[in-house]
CSV table of C-alpha atoms in Angstrom, one decimal:
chain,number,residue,atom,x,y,z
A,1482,UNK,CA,74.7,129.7,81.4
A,1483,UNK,CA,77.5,131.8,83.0
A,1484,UNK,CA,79.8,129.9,80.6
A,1485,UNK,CA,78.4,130.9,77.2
A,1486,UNK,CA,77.6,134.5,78.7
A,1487,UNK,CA,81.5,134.5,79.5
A,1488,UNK,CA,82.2,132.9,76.1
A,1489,UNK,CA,80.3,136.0,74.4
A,1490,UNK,CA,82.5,138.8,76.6
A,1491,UNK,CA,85.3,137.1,75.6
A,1492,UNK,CA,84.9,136.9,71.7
A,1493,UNK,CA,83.6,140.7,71.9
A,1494,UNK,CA,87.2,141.2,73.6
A,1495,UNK,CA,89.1,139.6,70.7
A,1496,UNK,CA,86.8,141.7,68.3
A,1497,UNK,CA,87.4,144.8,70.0
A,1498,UNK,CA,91.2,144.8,70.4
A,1499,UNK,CA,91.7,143.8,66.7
A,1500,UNK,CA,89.4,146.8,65.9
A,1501,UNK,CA,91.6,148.6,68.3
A,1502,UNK,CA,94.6,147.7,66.0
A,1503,UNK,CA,93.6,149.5,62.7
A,1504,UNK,CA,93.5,152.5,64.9
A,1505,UNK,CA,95.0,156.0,65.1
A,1506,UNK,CA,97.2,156.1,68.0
A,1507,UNK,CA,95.7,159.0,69.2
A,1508,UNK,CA,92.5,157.7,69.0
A,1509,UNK,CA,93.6,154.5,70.6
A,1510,UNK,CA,94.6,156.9,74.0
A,1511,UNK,CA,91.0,157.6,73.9
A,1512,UNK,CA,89.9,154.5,74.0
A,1513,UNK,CA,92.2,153.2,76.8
A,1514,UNK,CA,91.0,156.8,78.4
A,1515,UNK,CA,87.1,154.8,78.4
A,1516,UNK,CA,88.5,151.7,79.6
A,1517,UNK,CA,89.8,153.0,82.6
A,1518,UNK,CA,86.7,155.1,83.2
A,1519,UNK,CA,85.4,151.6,82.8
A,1520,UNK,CA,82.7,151.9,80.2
A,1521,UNK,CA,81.8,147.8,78.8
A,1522,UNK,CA,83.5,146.6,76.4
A,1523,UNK,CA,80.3,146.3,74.0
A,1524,UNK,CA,80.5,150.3,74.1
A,1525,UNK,CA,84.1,149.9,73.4
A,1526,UNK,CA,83.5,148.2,70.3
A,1527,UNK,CA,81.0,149.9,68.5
A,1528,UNK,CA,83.0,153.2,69.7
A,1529,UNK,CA,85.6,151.6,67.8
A,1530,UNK,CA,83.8,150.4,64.8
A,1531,UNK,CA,82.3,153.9,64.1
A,1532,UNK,CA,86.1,155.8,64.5
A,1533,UNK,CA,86.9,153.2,61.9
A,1534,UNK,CA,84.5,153.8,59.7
A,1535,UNK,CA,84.5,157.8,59.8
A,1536,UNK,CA,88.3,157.2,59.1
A,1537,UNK,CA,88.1,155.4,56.3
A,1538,UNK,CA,85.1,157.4,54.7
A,1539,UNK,CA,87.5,160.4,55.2
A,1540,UNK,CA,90.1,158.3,53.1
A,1541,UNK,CA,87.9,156.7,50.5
A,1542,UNK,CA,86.9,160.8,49.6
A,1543,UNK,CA,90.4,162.2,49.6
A,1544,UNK,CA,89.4,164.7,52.5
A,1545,UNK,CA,92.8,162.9,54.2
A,1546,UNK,CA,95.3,161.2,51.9
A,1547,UNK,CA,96.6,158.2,53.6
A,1548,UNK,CA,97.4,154.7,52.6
A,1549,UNK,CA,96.3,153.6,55.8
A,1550,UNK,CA,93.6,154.8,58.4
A,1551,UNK,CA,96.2,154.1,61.0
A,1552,UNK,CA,98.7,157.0,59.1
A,1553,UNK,CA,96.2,159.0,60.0
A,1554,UNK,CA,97.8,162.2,62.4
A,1555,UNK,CA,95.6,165.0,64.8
A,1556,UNK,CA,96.9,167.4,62.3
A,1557,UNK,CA,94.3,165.8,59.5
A,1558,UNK,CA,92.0,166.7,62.3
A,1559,UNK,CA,92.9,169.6,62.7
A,1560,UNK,CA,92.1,170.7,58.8
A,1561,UNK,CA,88.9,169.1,59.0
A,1562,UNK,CA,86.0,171.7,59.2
A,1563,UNK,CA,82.3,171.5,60.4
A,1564,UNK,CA,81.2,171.0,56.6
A,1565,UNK,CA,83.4,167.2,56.5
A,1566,UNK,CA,80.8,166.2,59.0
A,1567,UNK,CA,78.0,167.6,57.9
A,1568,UNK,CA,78.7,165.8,54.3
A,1569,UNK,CA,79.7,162.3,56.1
A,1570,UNK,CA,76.2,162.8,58.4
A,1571,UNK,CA,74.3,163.4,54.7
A,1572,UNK,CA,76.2,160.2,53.5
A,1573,UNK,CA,75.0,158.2,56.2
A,1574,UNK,CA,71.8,159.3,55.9
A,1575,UNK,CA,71.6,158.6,52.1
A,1576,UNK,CA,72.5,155.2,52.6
A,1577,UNK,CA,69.9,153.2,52.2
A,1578,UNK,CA,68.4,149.8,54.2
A,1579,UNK,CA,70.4,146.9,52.9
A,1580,UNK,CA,73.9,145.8,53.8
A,1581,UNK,CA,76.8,144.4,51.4
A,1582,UNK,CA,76.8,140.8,51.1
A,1583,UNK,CA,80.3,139.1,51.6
A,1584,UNK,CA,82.2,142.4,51.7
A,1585,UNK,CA,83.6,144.1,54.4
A,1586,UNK,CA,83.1,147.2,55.9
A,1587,UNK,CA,86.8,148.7,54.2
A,1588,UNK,CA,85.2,147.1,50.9
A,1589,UNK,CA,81.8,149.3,51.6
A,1590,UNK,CA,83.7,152.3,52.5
A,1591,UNK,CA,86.2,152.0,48.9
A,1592,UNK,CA,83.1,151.3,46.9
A,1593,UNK,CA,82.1,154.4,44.6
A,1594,UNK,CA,79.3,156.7,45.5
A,1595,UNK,CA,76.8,155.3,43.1
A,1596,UNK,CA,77.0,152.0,44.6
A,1597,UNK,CA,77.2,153.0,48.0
A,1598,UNK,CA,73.8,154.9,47.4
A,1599,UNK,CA,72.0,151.5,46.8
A,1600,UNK,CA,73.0,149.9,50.2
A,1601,UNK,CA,73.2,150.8,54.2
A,1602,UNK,CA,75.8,150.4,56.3
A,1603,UNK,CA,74.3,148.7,59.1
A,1604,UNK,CA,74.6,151.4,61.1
A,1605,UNK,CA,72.8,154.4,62.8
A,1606,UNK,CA,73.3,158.2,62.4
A,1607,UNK,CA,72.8,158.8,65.8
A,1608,UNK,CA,75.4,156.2,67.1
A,1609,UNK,CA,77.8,157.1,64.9
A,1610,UNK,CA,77.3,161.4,65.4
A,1611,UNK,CA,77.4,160.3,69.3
A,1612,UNK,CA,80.5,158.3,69.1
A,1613,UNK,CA,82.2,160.9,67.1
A,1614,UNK,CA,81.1,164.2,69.6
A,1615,UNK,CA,82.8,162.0,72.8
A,1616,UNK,CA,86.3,161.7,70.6
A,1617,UNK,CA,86.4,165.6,69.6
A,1618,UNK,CA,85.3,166.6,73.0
A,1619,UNK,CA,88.3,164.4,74.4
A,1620,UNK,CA,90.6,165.3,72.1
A,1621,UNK,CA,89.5,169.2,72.7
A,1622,UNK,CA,90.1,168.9,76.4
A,1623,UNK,CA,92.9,166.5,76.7
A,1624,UNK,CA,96.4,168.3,77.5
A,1625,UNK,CA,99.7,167.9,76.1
A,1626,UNK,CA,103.2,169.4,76.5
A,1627,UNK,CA,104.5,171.4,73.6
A,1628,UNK,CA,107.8,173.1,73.0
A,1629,UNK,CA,107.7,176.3,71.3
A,1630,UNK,CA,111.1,176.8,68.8
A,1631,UNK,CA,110.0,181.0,69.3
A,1632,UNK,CA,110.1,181.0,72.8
A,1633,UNK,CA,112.4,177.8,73.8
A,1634,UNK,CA,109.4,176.9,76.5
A,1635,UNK,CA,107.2,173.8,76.6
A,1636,UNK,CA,103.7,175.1,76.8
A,1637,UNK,CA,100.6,173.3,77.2
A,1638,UNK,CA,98.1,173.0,75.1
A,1639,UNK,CA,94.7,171.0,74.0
A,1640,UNK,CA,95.2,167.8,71.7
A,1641,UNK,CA,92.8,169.0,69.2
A,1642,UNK,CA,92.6,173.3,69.2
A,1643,UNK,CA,89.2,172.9,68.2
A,1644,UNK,CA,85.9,171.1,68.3
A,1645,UNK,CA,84.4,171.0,65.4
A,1646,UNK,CA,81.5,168.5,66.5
A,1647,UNK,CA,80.2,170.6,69.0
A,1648,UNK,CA,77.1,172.6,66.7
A,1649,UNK,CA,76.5,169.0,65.1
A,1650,UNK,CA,73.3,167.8,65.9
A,1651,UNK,CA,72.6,164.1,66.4
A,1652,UNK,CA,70.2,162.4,63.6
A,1653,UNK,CA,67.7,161.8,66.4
A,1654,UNK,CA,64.3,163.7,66.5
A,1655,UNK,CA,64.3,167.3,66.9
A,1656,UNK,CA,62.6,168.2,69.5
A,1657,UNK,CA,60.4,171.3,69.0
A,1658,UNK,CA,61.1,174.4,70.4
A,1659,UNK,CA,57.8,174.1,73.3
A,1660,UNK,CA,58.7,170.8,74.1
A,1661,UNK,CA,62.5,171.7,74.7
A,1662,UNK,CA,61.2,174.2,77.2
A,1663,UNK,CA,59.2,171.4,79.1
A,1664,UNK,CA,60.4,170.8,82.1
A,1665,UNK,CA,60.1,167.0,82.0
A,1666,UNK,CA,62.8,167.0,79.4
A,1667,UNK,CA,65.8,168.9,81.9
A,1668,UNK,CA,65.3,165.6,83.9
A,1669,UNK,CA,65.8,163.2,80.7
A,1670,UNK,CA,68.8,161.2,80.4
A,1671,UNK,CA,69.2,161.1,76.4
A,1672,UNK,CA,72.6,159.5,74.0
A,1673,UNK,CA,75.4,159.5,75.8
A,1674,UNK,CA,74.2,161.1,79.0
A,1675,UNK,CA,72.5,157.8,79.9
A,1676,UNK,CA,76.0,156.0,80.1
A,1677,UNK,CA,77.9,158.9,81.4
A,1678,UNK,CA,75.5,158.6,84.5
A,1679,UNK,CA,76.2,154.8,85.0
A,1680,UNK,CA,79.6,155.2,84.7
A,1681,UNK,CA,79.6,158.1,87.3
A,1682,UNK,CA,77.6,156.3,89.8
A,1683,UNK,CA,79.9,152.8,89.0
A,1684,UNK,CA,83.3,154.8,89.8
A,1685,UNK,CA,82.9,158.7,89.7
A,1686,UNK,CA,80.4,159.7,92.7
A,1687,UNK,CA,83.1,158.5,95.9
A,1688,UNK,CA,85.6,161.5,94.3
A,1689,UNK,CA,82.9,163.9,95.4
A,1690,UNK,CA,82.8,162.6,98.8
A,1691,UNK,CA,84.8,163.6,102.1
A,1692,UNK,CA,84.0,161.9,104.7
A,1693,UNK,CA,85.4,158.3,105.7
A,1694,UNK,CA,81.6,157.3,106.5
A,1695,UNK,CA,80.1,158.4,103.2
A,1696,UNK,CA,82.9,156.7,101.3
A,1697,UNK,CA,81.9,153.4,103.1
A,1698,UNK,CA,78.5,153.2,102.7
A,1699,UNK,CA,78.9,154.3,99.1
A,1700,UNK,CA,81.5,151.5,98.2
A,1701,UNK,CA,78.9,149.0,100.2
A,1702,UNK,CA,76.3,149.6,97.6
A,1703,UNK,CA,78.0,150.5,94.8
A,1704,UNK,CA,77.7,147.8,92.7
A,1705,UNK,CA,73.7,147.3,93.8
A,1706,UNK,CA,73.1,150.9,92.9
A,1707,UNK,CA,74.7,151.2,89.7
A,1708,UNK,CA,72.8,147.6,88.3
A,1709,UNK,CA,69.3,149.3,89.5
A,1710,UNK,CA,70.5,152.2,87.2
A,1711,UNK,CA,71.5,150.1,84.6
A,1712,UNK,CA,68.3,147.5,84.6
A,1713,UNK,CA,66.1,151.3,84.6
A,1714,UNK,CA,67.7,152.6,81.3
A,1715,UNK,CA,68.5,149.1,79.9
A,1716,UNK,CA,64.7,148.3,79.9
A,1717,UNK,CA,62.5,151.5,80.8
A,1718,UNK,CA,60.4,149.2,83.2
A,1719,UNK,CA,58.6,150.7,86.1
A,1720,UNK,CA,59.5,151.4,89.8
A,1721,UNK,CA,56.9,148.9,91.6
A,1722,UNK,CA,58.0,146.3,88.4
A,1723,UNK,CA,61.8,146.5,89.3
A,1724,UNK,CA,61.4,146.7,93.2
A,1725,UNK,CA,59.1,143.2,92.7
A,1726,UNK,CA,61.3,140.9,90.8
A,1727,UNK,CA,63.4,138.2,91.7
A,1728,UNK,CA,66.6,136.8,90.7
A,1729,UNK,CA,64.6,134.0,89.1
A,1730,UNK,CA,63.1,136.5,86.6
A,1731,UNK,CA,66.3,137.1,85.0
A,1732,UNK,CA,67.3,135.5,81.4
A,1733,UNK,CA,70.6,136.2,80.4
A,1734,UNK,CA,70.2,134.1,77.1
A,1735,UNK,CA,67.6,135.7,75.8
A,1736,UNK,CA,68.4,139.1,77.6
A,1737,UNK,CA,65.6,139.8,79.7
A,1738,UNK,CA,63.8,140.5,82.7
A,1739,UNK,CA,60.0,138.7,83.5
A,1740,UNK,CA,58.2,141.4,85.3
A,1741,UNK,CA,54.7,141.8,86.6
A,1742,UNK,CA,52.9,144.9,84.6
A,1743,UNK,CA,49.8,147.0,85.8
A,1744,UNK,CA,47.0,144.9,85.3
A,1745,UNK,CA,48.6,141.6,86.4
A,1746,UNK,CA,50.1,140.9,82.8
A,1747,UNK,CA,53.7,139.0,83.3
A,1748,UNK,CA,55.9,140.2,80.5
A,1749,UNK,CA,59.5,140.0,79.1
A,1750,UNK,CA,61.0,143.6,79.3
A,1751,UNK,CA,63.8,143.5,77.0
A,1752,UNK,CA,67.3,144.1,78.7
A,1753,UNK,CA,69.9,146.7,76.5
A,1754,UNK,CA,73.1,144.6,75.7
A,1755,UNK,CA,75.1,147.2,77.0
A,1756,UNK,CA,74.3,147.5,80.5
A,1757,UNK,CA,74.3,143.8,80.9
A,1758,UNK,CA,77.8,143.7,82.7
A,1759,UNK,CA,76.6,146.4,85.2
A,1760,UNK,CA,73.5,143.8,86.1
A,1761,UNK,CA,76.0,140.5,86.0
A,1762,UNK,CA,78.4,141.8,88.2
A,1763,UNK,CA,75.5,142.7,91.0
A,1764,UNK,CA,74.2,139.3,90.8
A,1765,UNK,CA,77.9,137.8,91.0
A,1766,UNK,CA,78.2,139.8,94.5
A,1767,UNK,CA,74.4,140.1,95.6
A,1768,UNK,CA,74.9,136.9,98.1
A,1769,UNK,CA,78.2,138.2,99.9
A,1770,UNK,CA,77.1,141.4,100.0
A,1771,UNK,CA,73.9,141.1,101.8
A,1772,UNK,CA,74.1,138.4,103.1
A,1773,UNK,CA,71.3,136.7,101.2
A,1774,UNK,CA,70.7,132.8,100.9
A,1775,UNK,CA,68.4,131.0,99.0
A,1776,UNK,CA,65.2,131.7,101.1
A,1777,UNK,CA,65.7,135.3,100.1
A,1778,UNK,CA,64.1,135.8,96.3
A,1779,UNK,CA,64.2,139.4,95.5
A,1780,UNK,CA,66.7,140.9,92.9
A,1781,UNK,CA,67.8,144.0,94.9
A,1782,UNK,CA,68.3,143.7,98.5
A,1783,UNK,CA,69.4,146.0,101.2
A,1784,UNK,CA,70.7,144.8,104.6
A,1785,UNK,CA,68.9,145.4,108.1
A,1786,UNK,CA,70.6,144.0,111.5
A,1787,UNK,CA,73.1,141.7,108.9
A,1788,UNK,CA,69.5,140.5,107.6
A,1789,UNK,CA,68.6,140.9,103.8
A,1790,UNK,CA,65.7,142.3,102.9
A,1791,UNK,CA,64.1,143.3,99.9
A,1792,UNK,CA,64.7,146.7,98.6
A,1793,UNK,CA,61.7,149.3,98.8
A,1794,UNK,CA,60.3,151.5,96.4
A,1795,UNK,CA,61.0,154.8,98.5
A,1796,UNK,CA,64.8,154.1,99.1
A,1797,UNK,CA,65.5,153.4,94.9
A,1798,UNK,CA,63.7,156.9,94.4
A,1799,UNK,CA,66.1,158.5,97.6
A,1800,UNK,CA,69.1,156.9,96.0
A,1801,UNK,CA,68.7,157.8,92.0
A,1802,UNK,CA,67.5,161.2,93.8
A,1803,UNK,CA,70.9,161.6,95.4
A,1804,UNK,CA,72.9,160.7,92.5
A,1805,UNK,CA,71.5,162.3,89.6
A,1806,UNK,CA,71.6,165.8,92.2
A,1807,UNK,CA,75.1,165.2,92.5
A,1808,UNK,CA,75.8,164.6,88.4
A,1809,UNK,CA,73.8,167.7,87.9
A,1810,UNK,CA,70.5,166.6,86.3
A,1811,UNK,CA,68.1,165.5,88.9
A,1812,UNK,CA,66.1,162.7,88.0
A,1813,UNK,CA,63.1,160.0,89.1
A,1814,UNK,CA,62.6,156.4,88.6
A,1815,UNK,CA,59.9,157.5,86.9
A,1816,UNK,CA,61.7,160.0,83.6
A,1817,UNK,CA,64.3,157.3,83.1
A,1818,UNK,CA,61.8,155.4,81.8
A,1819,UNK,CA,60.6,158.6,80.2
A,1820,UNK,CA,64.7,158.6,78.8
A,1821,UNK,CA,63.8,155.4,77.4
A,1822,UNK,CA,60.8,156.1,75.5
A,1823,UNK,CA,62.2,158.6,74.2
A,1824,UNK,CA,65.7,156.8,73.0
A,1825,UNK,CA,62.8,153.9,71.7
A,1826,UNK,CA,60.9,156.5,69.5
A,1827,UNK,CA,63.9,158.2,68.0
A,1828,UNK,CA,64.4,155.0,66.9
A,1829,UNK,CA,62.0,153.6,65.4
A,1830,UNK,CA,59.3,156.7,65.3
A,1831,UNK,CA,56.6,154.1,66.1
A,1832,UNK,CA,54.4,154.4,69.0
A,1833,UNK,CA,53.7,150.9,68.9
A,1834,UNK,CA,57.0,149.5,69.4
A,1835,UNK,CA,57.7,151.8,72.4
A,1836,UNK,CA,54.3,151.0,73.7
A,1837,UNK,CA,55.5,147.2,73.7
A,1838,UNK,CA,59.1,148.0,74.9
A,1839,UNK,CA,57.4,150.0,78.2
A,1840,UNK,CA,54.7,147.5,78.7
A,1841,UNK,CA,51.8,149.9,78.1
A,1842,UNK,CA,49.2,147.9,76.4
A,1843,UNK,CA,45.7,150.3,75.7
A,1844,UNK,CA,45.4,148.7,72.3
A,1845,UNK,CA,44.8,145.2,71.2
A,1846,UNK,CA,46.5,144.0,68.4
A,1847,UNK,CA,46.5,141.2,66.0
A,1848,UNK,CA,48.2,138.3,66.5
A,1849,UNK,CA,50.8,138.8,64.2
A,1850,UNK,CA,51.6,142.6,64.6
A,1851,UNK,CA,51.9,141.5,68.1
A,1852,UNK,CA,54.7,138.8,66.8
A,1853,UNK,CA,56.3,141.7,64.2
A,1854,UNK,CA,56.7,144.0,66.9
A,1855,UNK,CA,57.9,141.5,69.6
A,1856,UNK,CA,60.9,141.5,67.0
A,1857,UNK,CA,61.5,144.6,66.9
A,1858,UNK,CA,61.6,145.2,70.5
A,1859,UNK,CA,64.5,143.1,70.3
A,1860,UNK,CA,66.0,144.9,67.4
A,1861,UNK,CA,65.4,148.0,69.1
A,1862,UNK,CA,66.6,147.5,72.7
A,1863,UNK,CA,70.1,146.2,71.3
A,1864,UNK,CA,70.8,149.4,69.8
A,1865,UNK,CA,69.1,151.7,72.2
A,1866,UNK,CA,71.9,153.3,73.5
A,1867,UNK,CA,74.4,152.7,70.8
């Protein structure tokens, strides 16, 4: 099993870098900017994949003249207006629900308007608006050196002078005006703030601390703490369900966890592709770090007198309490599920499916409905947070 799941991370590589080729070299520093940060290299690749595509819509319309999307300079940026990406945001969303057959995506992009109009890119809105906000806000914030011919001075200055993607809203739902006001939704963690977090608590929270003793204990769970964060917004299950499995329950071919719901009901909760590495990389460690041999089932563990034990339901709340206070949007077990639902809805804008994705069963269904929507969990979770 670890073979093929290697196998996959490997091809994904190979995929990635040669998307990474066809690249702007300023957009390639942004990329190798992520890497480091780390973020997985699924994220890498549909990062990639969008740039690419925005690129060469940019070229197929004449907004930039290039005869490649590599030619492509921060100076084009630096014409392009809020009004380019409002029209490439209406293009997406115009396109409708089929892909090309046998063509690629350059082919698709090349194609005129009136043919465009009668397929989809097999792409989202949202993914492609989040992808591109990360880039500007990179490019808008990263420095360089500059020498001024007036003054005979370097002087430093951002990449990009402005962001242009910052009054762009995502192609999500809009939330209404009462409900932005909630306070349930401060304490959400939506788009790209969900990845952001795991990233922070994977490799960003130790910069905060001081201490020789908080550093230690921190590196000694790291790993542990960021793969409960990960399995929470990779699946939206609930505290008690998460605290209860066992390493058993995991399925890493069919990308899911078997959990026990309210009511006694065992159920597959769907695992998010991209937090699957966080997860893997727990479970490659979780015997050496606690000390844990085959007589001890559970999933997450913590360690007593060099004795490992299961996790409890009060420490995961302590510890996502601690870290989310720290990244600046405190949080519960209990909203990132919340996070997920909403990511779920946005979506798909059906109830049903998010009902199936969170395990919450109050209405019976037929048969197959059940089957339909058991498919589009799958459908659904893959691109949750893409």
């Amino acid at each position: 099993m670890k073979g093929l799941i290697q196998m996959s991370r490997e091809l994904l590589r190979e995929r990635y870098e040669k998307e990474f080729e066809k690249l702007p070299d300023f957009i390639q520093k942004y990329l190798l900017y992520l890497e480091a940060i780390p973020r997985s290299t699924n994220t890498l690749y549909e990062y990639s994949k969008e740039y690419r595509r925005f690129l060469s819509w940019l070229s197929s319309e004449n907004i930039i003249c290039v005869n490649d999307i590599s030619e492509i300079c921060l100076n084009d940026f630096e014409r392009l207006n809020k009004d380019k990406i409002v029209l490439y945001k209406s293009f997406l969303n115009q396109s409708p629900k089929r892909t090309f057959e046998g063509k690629s995506e350059n082919d698709v992009a090349q194609s005129p308007l009136s043919e465009r109009n009668t397929h989809r890119l097999k792409v989202t809105v949202q993914r492609s608006i989040t992808a591109l906000r990360s880039l500007f806000k990179y490019l808008a914030n990263e420095e360089v050196e500059e020498f001024d011919e007036q003054t005979g001075e370097y002087t430093i200055r951002p990449m990009l002078r402005r962001n242009i993607m910052v009054n762009i809203e995502n192609g999500g739902v809009d939330a209404s005006d009462a409900v932005r006001k909630d306070k349930i939704e401060k304490m959400l963690y939506l788009d790209s703030d969900a990845i952001d977090f795991v990233d922070y608590v994977y490799s960003g929270y130790g910069n905060t601390l001081t201490s020789r003793q908080a550093k230690t204990a921190y590196e000694k769970n790291r790993i542990r703490d960021t793969a409960i964060l990960a399995l929470f917004l990779g699946s939206g299950i609930r505290l008690s369900e998460l605290v209860n499995t066992n390493v058993n329950d995991l399925n890493y071919d069919g990308l899911y966890i078997q959990v026990q719901r309210k009511g006694d009901t065992m159920d597959h909760a769907m695992i998010s592709p991209i937090f699957i590495d966080y997860i893997q990389e727990y479970i490659d460690q979780r015997k050496n770090l606690y000390n844990a041999d085959e007589s001890v089932p559970a999933l997450f563990l913590t360690k007593h007198k060099n004795v490992a034990k299961r996790m409890e339901g009060g420490s995961i709340e302590k510890m996502i309490d601690k870290y989310s206070t720290a990244f600046g949007k405190r949080t519960t077990p209990h909203k990132l599920r919340h996070s997920v639902g909403t990511m779920a809805f946005r979506k798909t804008k059906n109830l049903k499916t998010v009902s199936e994705i969170l395990g919450q069963r109050g209405t019976s269904a037929t048969e197959i409905y059940t089957h339909i929507v058991k498919k589009e969990k799958r459908s659904v979770i893959d691109d949750l947070w893409t």
